[in-house]
């Protein structure tokens, strides 16, 4: 009891006085006394009677170099036993560094070891570990330079997204994670149940009696907040959602996750052009935020994984986007003379090889492709007057391909019901959705941005599994 009280009191002291390494690099004075807390990255012992201890506290990429002199009372017993991964607090004075590499160092007056790390057991020693192996250490990989940098870029992008919409008067709406709508993502939804899988209640015909399940019917994890978002847009004007979405599709690609975060704005009194404009403004805003706020991380990724990243992101922050219809795009692809795995032909969906060819080889910049064939798009997209295309758009970036998918929604009740029937969707299951058209149906439009694809693009990380803290994918949870 006594020990506990003591411990919590002393860790509180540390917390109140500790200075983040980022703040030190932002401005320091020689002789300034500070307390820093972090994890040891390396230790080197000098024959001159002191040790160099590099510590990182996650606030920025750079480590702070600590000089621990042998006069410290715990030097022999503890400092010489410090290894990568150990948690420490260091109290001392800042001084100009004589060595190269860094401008400032911390001359330790006291080093407190909060937790040792066994060098034989700690997997993140000095040697570099590849990203595949790190995926097996999701609880530790944030301590590496790469994953710390990803986490900081991810944070900046998330906050910038909220700021963008807030500045434009969009309300943040929390749509449900559990849903009973099963049609939109038919076949690729995760089911949610509390029934005993070994012995579920059954109907006389042998099928499972979901009336006895938790919700009294089948329930799933959402694939999108759009349908609920539409209802709020048709009351509040401009809204957006930002939450987790789930897809049980068995795609083992470097661009797909089973659990990913989506940002979905929805605007009332807006058409596809407004939608495309919002999407381009949004993307430029996000690129600008990363360039302005995370240049250290970008420069790191540029060296480590993606040459040219900084220039690319800076250009995108002011880029104009190419605009083309699906039909124009198909003609372009057909005439390209390229040997695609999926030969382009009007009516098929754009494949990622097409998307990349367009953005990387033809346009040389991001593109908004609009007006897709009705047959390959969802029933809720607004039917164009030509009778065969819908007011849909995809925004394509080099490398990751589709970053945004959106559309103007069908606001005409009769046309929407017709499209549902044609798609084999039971209008009876969408009574609420149809009500939005029945009562004051107004033109509206929105889109979904895959947040991890954006983080992937802005960091240049090759695999989407490395830009979310705990990736979920087939056979990976
Ligand atoms: P794709 O064709 O790339 O599989 P989609 O057309 O199925 O994507 P949408 O339903 O339009 O995707 O979702 C909107 C956005 O969400 C996409 O533009 C993409 O950025 C992102 N997204 C879709 N599926 C995934 C996934 N499995 N993992 C990560 N992001 C995804
Ligand atoms: Mn899409």
Short mmCIF file of C-alpha atoms and ligand atoms in Angstrom, two decimals:
data_model
loop_
_atom_site.label_atom_id
_atom_site.label_comp_id
_atom_site.label_asym_id
_atom_site.label_seq_id
_atom_site.Cartn_x
_atom_site.Cartn_y
_atom_site.Cartn_z
CA UNK A 1 0.00 0.00 0.00
CA UNK A 2 2.72 2.38 1.08
CA UNK A 3 4.89 1.43 -1.85
CA UNK A 4 2.05 2.08 -4.28
CA UNK A 5 1.41 5.54 -2.96
CA UNK A 6 5.06 6.42 -3.24
CA UNK A 7 5.29 5.13 -6.78
CA UNK A 8 2.30 7.07 -8.06
CA UNK A 9 3.52 10.23 -6.40
CA UNK A 10 6.95 10.04 -7.96
CA UNK A 11 5.71 9.22 -11.48
CA UNK A 12 3.37 12.19 -11.26
CA UNK A 13 6.30 14.48 -10.58
CA UNK A 14 8.08 13.22 -13.65
CA UNK A 15 5.01 13.76 -15.78
CA UNK A 16 4.55 17.34 -14.68
CA UNK A 17 8.06 18.43 -15.28
CA UNK A 18 9.00 16.38 -18.29
CA UNK A 19 9.86 18.19 -21.45
CA UNK A 20 9.22 16.58 -24.81
CA UNK A 21 12.24 16.10 -27.04
CA UNK A 22 10.38 17.85 -29.83
CA UNK A 23 10.07 20.96 -27.67
CA UNK A 24 13.77 20.90 -26.89
CA UNK A 25 14.72 20.79 -30.57
CA UNK A 26 12.27 23.61 -31.23
CA UNK A 27 14.21 25.91 -28.95
CA UNK A 28 16.65 25.55 -26.05
CA UNK A 29 19.14 27.57 -24.05
CA UNK A 30 22.55 26.37 -22.91
CA UNK A 31 22.43 25.49 -19.23
CA UNK A 32 18.65 25.06 -19.22
CA UNK A 33 17.65 22.36 -16.74
CA UNK A 34 15.15 19.82 -18.00
CA UNK A 35 13.74 16.40 -17.29
CA UNK A 36 13.21 14.13 -20.27
CA UNK A 37 11.49 10.74 -20.31
CA UNK A 38 11.77 8.16 -23.06
CA UNK A 39 13.08 4.83 -24.27
CA UNK A 40 16.70 4.04 -24.93
CA UNK A 41 17.63 3.54 -28.56
CA UNK A 42 21.39 3.02 -28.17
CA UNK A 43 24.16 3.26 -25.63
CA UNK A 44 27.83 3.76 -26.32
CA UNK A 45 30.45 3.86 -23.58
CA UNK A 46 33.39 6.18 -23.96
CA UNK A 47 36.78 5.48 -22.45
CA UNK A 48 36.77 9.08 -21.26
CA UNK A 49 34.49 8.18 -18.37
CA UNK A 50 30.95 8.61 -19.64
CA UNK A 51 28.30 6.97 -21.82
CA UNK A 52 26.27 8.31 -24.74
CA UNK A 53 22.64 7.26 -24.39
CA UNK A 54 20.27 8.08 -27.23
CA UNK A 55 16.68 8.31 -26.14
CA UNK A 56 13.46 8.75 -28.06
CA UNK A 57 10.13 9.78 -26.57
CA UNK A 58 7.94 9.51 -29.67
CA UNK A 59 7.33 13.24 -29.92
CA UNK A 60 9.55 13.48 -32.99
CA UNK A 61 11.78 11.40 -35.17
CA UNK A 62 15.08 12.57 -33.69
CA UNK A 63 16.64 11.05 -30.59
CA UNK A 64 18.10 13.18 -27.83
CA UNK A 65 21.68 12.42 -26.96
CA UNK A 66 22.27 12.08 -23.23
CA UNK A 67 25.75 12.24 -21.72
CA UNK A 68 25.81 10.06 -18.61
CA UNK A 69 29.05 10.60 -16.62
CA UNK A 70 30.58 7.83 -14.53
CA UNK A 71 30.12 10.03 -11.46
CA UNK A 72 26.41 9.15 -11.46
CA UNK A 73 25.75 6.99 -8.37
CA UNK A 74 24.02 4.30 -10.46
CA UNK A 75 26.53 4.44 -13.34
CA UNK A 76 28.18 1.06 -12.86
CA UNK A 77 25.11 -0.83 -11.75
CA UNK A 78 22.42 0.66 -13.98
CA UNK A 79 23.76 2.86 -16.79
CA UNK A 80 26.21 0.22 -17.97
CA UNK A 81 23.26 -2.15 -18.04
CA UNK A 82 21.03 0.10 -20.12
CA UNK A 83 19.96 -1.50 -23.37
CA UNK A 84 17.67 -0.57 -26.26
CA UNK A 85 14.05 -0.51 -25.14
CA UNK A 86 14.66 0.50 -21.50
CA UNK A 87 12.51 3.32 -20.11
CA UNK A 88 14.32 6.15 -18.36
CA UNK A 89 13.95 9.66 -17.06
CA UNK A 90 16.92 11.94 -17.28
CA UNK A 91 17.40 15.14 -15.37
CA UNK A 92 20.16 17.47 -16.36
CA UNK A 93 21.27 20.53 -18.27
CA UNK A 94 21.13 21.17 -22.01
CA UNK A 95 24.32 22.07 -23.78
CA UNK A 96 25.68 22.54 -27.28
CA UNK A 97 26.88 19.19 -28.58
CA UNK A 98 30.52 18.88 -29.53
CA UNK A 99 30.03 15.81 -31.67
CA UNK A 100 28.55 15.93 -35.15
CA UNK A 101 25.04 14.66 -35.80
CA UNK A 102 23.18 16.79 -33.28
CA UNK A 103 23.21 20.38 -32.10
CA UNK A 104 22.15 19.80 -28.51
CA UNK A 105 22.77 17.19 -25.85
CA UNK A 106 21.61 16.62 -22.32
CA UNK A 107 24.29 16.37 -19.61
CA UNK A 108 22.71 14.05 -17.08
CA UNK A 109 22.74 14.90 -13.39
CA UNK A 110 20.46 11.96 -12.63
CA UNK A 111 19.25 9.01 -14.68
CA UNK A 112 16.38 7.01 -13.30
CA UNK A 113 15.73 3.63 -14.86
CA UNK A 114 12.00 3.03 -14.84
CA UNK A 115 12.12 -0.29 -16.64
CA UNK A 116 15.00 -2.34 -18.03
CA UNK A 117 14.81 -4.28 -21.29
CA UNK A 118 16.58 -7.60 -21.59
CA UNK A 119 18.89 -7.30 -24.62
CA UNK A 120 18.66 -11.01 -25.33
CA UNK A 121 14.87 -10.93 -25.45
CA UNK A 122 14.07 -7.46 -26.84
CA UNK A 123 13.37 -7.89 -30.57
CA UNK A 124 14.20 -4.31 -31.60
CA UNK A 125 17.92 -4.26 -31.03
CA UNK A 126 20.28 -2.21 -33.10
CA UNK A 127 19.91 -4.10 -36.37
CA UNK A 128 17.19 -3.07 -38.81
CA UNK A 129 14.15 -5.38 -39.03
CA UNK A 130 12.04 -5.57 -42.16
CA UNK A 131 8.40 -4.52 -42.23
CA UNK A 132 7.08 -8.08 -42.62
CA UNK A 133 8.76 -9.22 -39.44
CA UNK A 134 7.60 -6.07 -37.64
CA UNK A 135 4.00 -6.93 -38.51
CA UNK A 136 4.38 -9.80 -36.06
CA UNK A 137 5.28 -7.24 -33.38
CA UNK A 138 2.39 -4.78 -33.60
CA UNK A 139 2.76 -3.92 -29.93
CA UNK A 140 6.41 -2.91 -30.31
CA UNK A 141 6.74 -1.62 -33.84
CA UNK A 142 5.57 1.90 -32.94
CA UNK A 143 8.95 2.22 -31.21
CA UNK A 144 10.75 2.12 -34.54
CA UNK A 145 11.50 5.24 -36.57
CA UNK A 146 9.25 4.18 -39.44
CA UNK A 147 6.17 3.33 -37.42
CA UNK A 148 6.54 6.29 -35.11
CA UNK A 149 6.68 8.52 -38.18
CA UNK A 150 3.63 6.82 -39.69
CA UNK A 151 1.69 7.38 -36.46
CA UNK A 152 2.53 11.08 -36.46
CA UNK A 153 1.58 11.56 -40.12
CA UNK A 154 -1.63 9.64 -39.50
CA UNK A 155 -2.51 11.93 -36.61
CA UNK A 156 -1.82 15.04 -38.67
CA UNK A 157 -4.00 13.77 -41.52
CA UNK A 158 -6.87 12.92 -39.17
CA UNK A 159 -6.82 16.31 -37.47
CA UNK A 160 -6.49 18.11 -40.80
CA UNK A 161 -9.56 16.24 -42.07
CA UNK A 162 -11.63 17.40 -39.11
CA UNK A 163 -10.29 20.94 -39.49
CA UNK A 164 -11.11 21.03 -43.21
CA UNK A 165 -14.73 20.09 -42.69
CA UNK A 166 -15.17 22.23 -39.62
CA UNK A 167 -13.86 25.28 -41.48
CA UNK A 168 -16.49 24.63 -44.14
CA UNK A 169 -19.38 24.21 -41.75
CA UNK A 170 -19.74 20.42 -42.06
CA UNK A 171 -21.01 18.65 -38.95
CA UNK A 172 -19.23 15.53 -37.72
CA UNK A 173 -21.81 12.73 -37.43
CA UNK A 174 -21.18 9.39 -35.72
CA UNK A 175 -22.84 6.67 -37.74
CA UNK A 176 -23.23 3.18 -36.30
CA UNK A 177 -20.65 0.45 -36.55
CA UNK A 178 -23.27 -2.29 -36.26
CA UNK A 179 -25.95 -2.29 -38.93
CA UNK A 180 -28.79 -4.48 -40.15
CA UNK A 181 -28.51 -3.29 -43.78
CA UNK A 182 -27.09 -6.24 -45.59
CA UNK A 183 -27.66 -5.44 -49.23
CA UNK A 184 -25.03 -2.89 -50.08
CA UNK A 185 -22.11 -5.04 -49.23
CA UNK A 186 -23.77 -8.37 -49.86
CA UNK A 187 -21.29 -11.15 -49.41
CA UNK A 188 -18.49 -9.05 -47.99
CA UNK A 189 -19.88 -8.19 -44.57
CA UNK A 190 -18.81 -9.50 -41.20
CA UNK A 191 -21.74 -10.88 -39.28
CA UNK A 192 -22.27 -9.90 -35.65
CA UNK A 193 -23.99 -12.44 -33.45
CA UNK A 194 -24.22 -13.61 -29.87
CA UNK A 195 -25.75 -16.95 -30.86
CA UNK A 196 -23.87 -20.09 -29.89
CA UNK A 197 -22.21 -21.14 -33.11
CA UNK A 198 -22.11 -24.76 -32.01
CA UNK A 199 -25.77 -24.95 -31.28
CA UNK A 200 -27.79 -22.05 -32.72
CA UNK A 201 -31.58 -21.95 -32.35
CA UNK A 202 -33.20 -23.26 -35.49
CA UNK A 203 -36.45 -22.79 -37.37
CA UNK A 204 -38.50 -25.86 -38.36
CA UNK A 205 -36.83 -25.79 -41.80
CA UNK A 206 -33.40 -26.09 -40.17
CA UNK A 207 -32.19 -22.54 -40.87
CA UNK A 208 -30.86 -20.40 -38.01
CA UNK A 209 -33.54 -18.49 -36.09
CA UNK A 210 -32.10 -14.99 -35.99
CA UNK A 211 -35.21 -13.72 -34.22
CA UNK A 212 -33.46 -15.11 -31.15
CA UNK A 213 -30.19 -13.32 -31.89
CA UNK A 214 -29.17 -10.23 -29.93
CA UNK A 215 -30.86 -7.72 -32.23
CA UNK A 216 -33.76 -9.97 -33.15
CA UNK A 217 -32.40 -10.21 -36.68
CA UNK A 218 -29.13 -10.63 -38.52
CA UNK A 219 -26.64 -7.85 -37.93
CA UNK A 220 -23.31 -6.93 -39.51
CA UNK A 221 -20.36 -4.58 -39.20
CA UNK A 222 -20.88 -1.60 -41.45
CA UNK A 223 -19.16 -1.29 -44.84
CA UNK A 224 -19.90 2.45 -45.02
CA UNK A 225 -21.64 5.21 -43.08
CA UNK A 226 -23.16 6.63 -46.22
CA UNK A 227 -26.79 5.61 -45.86
CA UNK A 228 -27.04 7.06 -42.37
CA UNK A 229 -24.92 10.02 -43.46
CA UNK A 230 -27.44 10.80 -46.18
CA UNK A 231 -30.22 11.01 -43.62
CA UNK A 232 -28.27 13.55 -41.59
CA UNK A 233 -27.26 15.57 -44.67
CA UNK A 234 -30.93 15.70 -45.61
CA UNK A 235 -31.59 17.48 -42.31
CA UNK A 236 -28.39 19.34 -41.43
CA UNK A 237 -27.09 20.23 -44.88
CA UNK A 238 -23.41 19.32 -44.86
CA UNK A 239 -22.09 16.49 -42.72
CA UNK A 240 -19.23 14.03 -42.65
CA UNK A 241 -18.47 10.78 -40.92
CA UNK A 242 -15.05 9.46 -39.95
CA UNK A 243 -15.07 5.98 -38.57
CA UNK A 244 -14.07 2.37 -39.00
CA UNK A 245 -15.58 0.28 -41.78
CA UNK A 246 -15.28 -3.42 -42.39
CA UNK A 247 -15.06 -5.55 -45.50
CA UNK A 248 -14.83 -9.30 -45.50
CA UNK A 249 -13.55 -9.35 -49.06
CA UNK A 250 -10.75 -11.82 -49.52
CA UNK A 251 -8.37 -9.41 -51.19
CA UNK A 252 -4.81 -9.95 -50.13
CA UNK A 253 -3.45 -6.86 -51.82
CA UNK A 254 -1.19 -4.13 -50.55
CA UNK A 255 -4.13 -1.68 -50.79
CA UNK A 256 -6.88 -3.56 -48.94
CA UNK A 257 -7.64 -4.06 -45.26
CA UNK A 258 -10.56 -5.89 -43.66
CA UNK A 259 -10.91 -3.03 -41.16
CA UNK A 260 -10.17 0.48 -42.37
CA UNK A 261 -11.23 4.03 -41.62
CA UNK A 262 -13.30 6.00 -44.00
CA UNK A 263 -14.08 9.72 -44.22
CA UNK A 264 -17.44 10.29 -45.85
CA UNK A 265 -18.78 13.80 -46.43
CA UNK A 266 -22.34 14.20 -47.66
CA UNK A 267 -23.77 17.49 -48.96
CA UNK A 268 -27.41 18.40 -49.50
CA UNK A 269 -28.23 20.67 -52.44
CA UNK A 270 -25.14 19.54 -54.30
CA UNK A 271 -24.43 17.74 -57.56
CA UNK A 272 -21.54 15.71 -58.92
CA UNK A 273 -19.52 18.81 -59.85
CA UNK A 274 -19.79 20.13 -56.30
CA UNK A 275 -18.75 16.71 -55.08
CA UNK A 276 -15.68 16.59 -57.34
CA UNK A 277 -14.69 20.09 -56.31
CA UNK A 278 -14.97 19.21 -52.62
CA UNK A 279 -12.90 16.06 -53.16
CA UNK A 280 -10.08 17.95 -54.91
CA UNK A 281 -10.07 20.74 -52.31
CA UNK A 282 -10.02 18.14 -49.55
CA UNK A 283 -7.08 16.23 -51.00
CA UNK A 284 -5.05 19.41 -51.60
CA UNK A 285 -5.78 20.50 -48.02
CA UNK A 286 -4.54 17.18 -46.64
CA UNK A 287 -1.36 17.26 -48.73
CA UNK A 288 -0.73 20.82 -47.59
CA UNK A 289 -1.14 19.83 -43.93
CA UNK A 290 1.39 17.01 -44.23
CA UNK A 291 3.88 19.21 -46.06
CA UNK A 292 3.51 22.04 -43.55
CA UNK A 293 3.42 19.98 -40.37
CA UNK A 294 5.35 16.76 -41.02
CA UNK A 295 8.28 17.60 -43.25
CA UNK A 296 10.73 15.78 -40.95
CA UNK A 297 8.79 12.57 -41.38
CA UNK A 298 8.41 13.11 -45.14
CA UNK A 299 12.14 13.62 -45.55
CA UNK A 300 12.71 10.43 -43.55
CA UNK A 301 10.32 8.43 -45.75
CA UNK A 302 11.89 9.95 -48.83
CA UNK A 303 15.25 8.49 -47.82
CA UNK A 304 13.90 5.24 -46.49
CA UNK A 305 11.11 4.13 -48.81
CA UNK A 306 10.00 6.66 -51.42
CA UNK A 307 12.44 8.90 -53.33
CA UNK A 308 10.91 12.18 -54.44
CA UNK A 309 8.11 12.09 -51.88
CA UNK A 310 8.55 15.65 -50.57
CA UNK A 311 8.44 17.23 -54.02
CA UNK A 312 5.50 15.06 -55.02
CA UNK A 313 3.41 16.05 -52.00
CA UNK A 314 4.30 19.74 -52.38
CA UNK A 315 3.17 19.69 -56.01
CA UNK A 316 -0.06 17.89 -55.11
CA UNK A 317 -0.92 20.53 -52.52
CA UNK A 318 -1.47 22.95 -55.40
CA UNK A 319 -2.29 20.51 -58.20
CA UNK A 320 -5.19 20.81 -60.59
CA UNK A 321 -6.81 17.45 -61.16
CA UNK A 322 -7.51 15.98 -64.57
CA UNK A 323 -11.22 15.53 -65.32
CA UNK A 324 -12.46 12.88 -67.73
CA UNK A 325 -15.56 10.78 -68.15
CA UNK A 326 -15.40 7.03 -67.91
CA UNK A 327 -16.31 6.79 -71.59
CA UNK A 328 -13.47 9.12 -72.64
CA UNK A 329 -11.12 7.19 -70.39
CA UNK A 330 -12.05 3.85 -71.92
CA UNK A 331 -11.46 5.23 -75.41
CA UNK A 332 -8.06 6.47 -74.25
CA UNK A 333 -7.15 3.10 -72.79
CA UNK A 334 -8.38 1.19 -75.85
CA UNK A 335 -6.23 3.36 -78.11
CA UNK A 336 -3.21 3.20 -75.83
CA UNK A 337 -1.75 0.10 -77.42
CA UNK A 338 -0.80 -1.09 -73.94
CA UNK A 339 -0.82 -4.76 -73.13
CA UNK A 340 -3.15 -4.79 -70.11
CA UNK A 341 -3.96 -7.92 -68.18
CA UNK A 342 -7.61 -6.80 -68.34
CA UNK A 343 -8.21 -5.49 -71.88
CA UNK A 344 -10.16 -2.21 -71.59
CA UNK A 345 -13.67 -2.26 -72.98
CA UNK A 346 -16.72 -0.10 -72.25
CA UNK A 347 -18.67 -1.65 -69.40
CA UNK A 348 -15.87 -3.15 -67.30
CA UNK A 349 -14.66 -1.51 -64.11
CA UNK A 350 -11.35 0.33 -64.18
CA UNK A 351 -8.66 -2.02 -62.92
CA UNK A 352 -5.76 -0.80 -60.84
CA UNK A 353 -3.38 -1.31 -63.79
CA UNK A 354 -5.63 1.08 -65.79
CA UNK A 355 -5.80 3.58 -62.93
CA UNK A 356 -2.05 3.63 -62.59
CA UNK A 357 -1.44 3.89 -66.32
CA UNK A 358 -3.79 6.89 -66.48
CA UNK A 359 -2.38 8.82 -63.54
CA UNK A 360 1.26 7.89 -64.07
CA UNK A 361 1.62 7.74 -67.87
CA UNK A 362 -1.25 9.63 -69.54
CA UNK A 363 -2.25 12.49 -67.27
CA UNK A 364 0.83 12.77 -65.08
CA UNK A 365 -1.39 14.05 -62.27
CA UNK A 366 -4.35 12.94 -60.20
CA UNK A 367 -7.64 12.50 -61.99
CA UNK A 368 -11.36 12.55 -61.35
CA UNK A 369 -13.15 10.03 -63.56
CA UNK A 370 -16.92 10.51 -63.77
CA UNK A 371 -20.07 8.99 -65.22
CA UNK A 372 -19.55 5.26 -65.00
CA UNK A 373 -21.80 2.61 -66.55
CA UNK A 374 -24.82 2.02 -64.31
CA UNK A 375 -24.18 -1.72 -64.39
CA UNK A 376 -20.93 -1.57 -62.43
CA UNK A 377 -22.01 0.98 -59.81
CA UNK A 378 -24.32 0.92 -56.79
CA UNK A 379 -28.08 1.35 -57.12
CA UNK A 380 -28.16 4.65 -55.22
CA UNK A 381 -26.08 6.59 -57.74
CA UNK A 382 -28.04 9.12 -59.79
CA UNK A 383 -29.05 7.94 -63.23
CA UNK A 384 -27.77 10.23 -66.04
CA UNK A 385 -30.04 11.33 -68.87
CA UNK A 386 -28.24 9.05 -71.34
CA UNK A 387 -29.90 6.14 -69.54
CA UNK A 388 -26.74 4.05 -69.36
CA UNK A 389 -24.39 5.91 -67.03
CA UNK A 390 -24.65 7.25 -63.47
CA UNK A 391 -23.29 10.38 -61.77
CA UNK A 392 -20.43 8.55 -60.09
CA UNK A 393 -16.84 9.62 -59.63
CA UNK A 394 -13.58 8.03 -58.60
CA UNK A 395 -10.52 10.07 -57.72
CA UNK A 396 -7.29 8.40 -58.75
CA UNK A 397 -3.78 8.99 -57.49
CA UNK A 398 -0.56 7.59 -58.86
CA UNK A 399 0.66 4.48 -57.04
CA UNK A 400 -2.34 3.75 -54.80
CA UNK A 401 -4.96 4.15 -57.55
CA UNK A 402 -8.48 4.80 -56.29
CA UNK A 403 -8.39 7.02 -53.21
CA UNK A 404 -11.97 8.31 -53.31
CA UNK A 405 -15.22 6.90 -54.60
CA UNK A 406 -18.33 9.06 -54.65
CA UNK A 407 -21.51 10.02 -56.43
CA UNK A 408 -24.52 12.22 -56.66
CA UNK A 409 -27.29 10.19 -55.05
CA UNK A 410 -30.55 9.33 -56.77
CA UNK A 411 -33.11 11.66 -55.19
CA UNK A 412 -36.06 10.72 -57.45
CA UNK A 413 -38.20 8.15 -55.68
CA UNK A 414 -39.47 6.33 -58.75
CA UNK A 415 -36.06 6.17 -60.42
CA UNK A 416 -34.45 4.91 -57.21
CA UNK A 417 -37.07 2.18 -56.76
CA UNK A 418 -36.55 1.14 -60.37
CA UNK A 419 -32.77 0.96 -59.85
CA UNK A 420 -33.24 -1.13 -56.71
CA UNK A 421 -35.42 -3.64 -58.48
CA UNK A 422 -32.99 -3.81 -61.40
CA UNK A 423 -30.16 -4.51 -58.92
CA UNK A 424 -32.17 -7.20 -57.11
CA UNK A 425 -32.46 -5.08 -53.95
CA UNK A 426 -35.70 -5.26 -51.99
CA UNK A 427 -37.09 -1.69 -51.64
CA UNK A 428 -38.96 -2.92 -48.56
CA UNK A 429 -35.66 -3.29 -46.74
CA UNK A 430 -34.85 0.36 -47.47
CA UNK A 431 -38.02 2.07 -46.33
CA UNK A 432 -36.14 4.67 -44.29
CA UNK A 433 -33.79 5.39 -47.15
CA UNK A 434 -36.72 5.84 -49.51
CA UNK A 435 -38.41 8.14 -46.99
CA UNK A 436 -35.60 10.65 -47.58
CA UNK A 437 -36.93 10.85 -51.15
CA UNK A 438 -40.58 10.63 -50.20
CA UNK A 439 -40.37 13.59 -47.83
CA UNK A 440 -38.55 16.55 -49.32
CA UNK A 441 -36.20 14.69 -51.60
CA UNK A 442 -33.33 17.03 -52.45
CA UNK A 443 -30.32 16.59 -54.71
CA UNK A 444 -27.35 15.51 -52.65
CA UNK A 445 -23.89 14.07 -53.17
CA UNK A 446 -20.98 12.66 -51.22
CA UNK A 447 -17.91 10.49 -51.31
CA UNK A 448 -15.78 8.14 -49.28
CA UNK A 449 -12.04 8.56 -48.81
CA UNK A 450 -10.12 5.53 -47.63
CA UNK A 451 -8.07 7.01 -44.81
CA UNK A 452 -5.32 4.37 -44.84
CA UNK A 453 -4.85 4.74 -48.60
CA UNK A 454 -4.21 8.42 -47.91
CA UNK A 455 -1.73 7.67 -45.14
CA UNK A 456 -0.11 5.11 -47.42
CA UNK A 457 0.25 7.66 -50.19
CA UNK A 458 1.56 10.44 -47.95
CA UNK A 459 4.19 8.25 -46.30
CA UNK A 460 5.11 6.28 -49.39
CA UNK A 461 4.78 3.08 -47.38
CA UNK A 462 4.37 0.19 -49.76
CA UNK A 463 1.87 -1.89 -47.81
CA UNK A 464 -1.37 -0.58 -46.32
CA UNK A 465 -0.89 -2.98 -43.41
CA UNK A 466 1.93 -0.77 -42.23
CA UNK A 467 -0.07 2.45 -41.91
CA UNK A 468 -2.69 1.30 -39.38
CA UNK A 469 -1.60 0.34 -35.85
CA UNK A 470 -3.22 -3.10 -35.77
CA UNK A 471 -3.96 -4.27 -39.31
CA UNK A 472 -6.79 -6.71 -39.93
CA UNK A 473 -6.71 -8.72 -43.14
CA UNK A 474 -7.48 -12.29 -44.17
CA UNK A 475 -5.78 -14.58 -41.61
CA UNK A 476 -4.38 -11.55 -39.79
CA UNK A 477 -5.94 -10.42 -36.55
P1 LIG B 1 -11.44 -0.83 -54.52
O1 LIG B 1 -12.03 -0.88 -55.89
O2 LIG B 1 -10.10 -0.16 -54.47
O3 LIG B 1 -11.47 -2.14 -53.80
P2 LIG B 1 -14.00 0.13 -53.69
O4 LIG B 1 -14.45 0.74 -54.96
O5 LIG B 1 -14.50 -1.18 -53.29
O6 LIG B 1 -12.39 0.12 -53.66
P3 LIG B 1 -15.46 2.10 -52.16
O7 LIG B 1 -16.60 1.28 -51.74
O8 LIG B 1 -15.66 3.07 -53.26
O9 LIG B 1 -14.21 1.16 -52.49
O10 LIG B 1 -14.82 2.81 -50.86
C1 LIG B 1 -14.38 4.15 -50.83
C2 LIG B 1 -12.88 4.24 -50.60
O11 LIG B 1 -12.48 3.42 -49.51
C3 LIG B 1 -12.04 3.73 -51.74
O12 LIG B 1 -11.90 4.73 -52.71
C4 LIG B 1 -10.75 3.36 -51.08
O13 LIG B 1 -9.95 4.53 -50.90
C5 LIG B 1 -11.18 2.88 -49.73
N1 LIG B 1 -11.25 1.43 -49.61
C6 LIG B 1 -12.14 0.59 -50.15
N2 LIG B 1 -11.94 -0.68 -49.80
C7 LIG B 1 -10.86 -0.66 -48.99
C8 LIG B 1 -10.15 -1.67 -48.29
N3 LIG B 1 -10.53 -2.96 -48.32
N4 LIG B 1 -9.09 -1.30 -47.54
C9 LIG B 1 -8.72 0.00 -47.47
N5 LIG B 1 -9.34 0.99 -48.12
C10 LIG B 1 -10.40 0.67 -48.87
MN1 LIG B 2 -15.01 2.75 -55.31
#
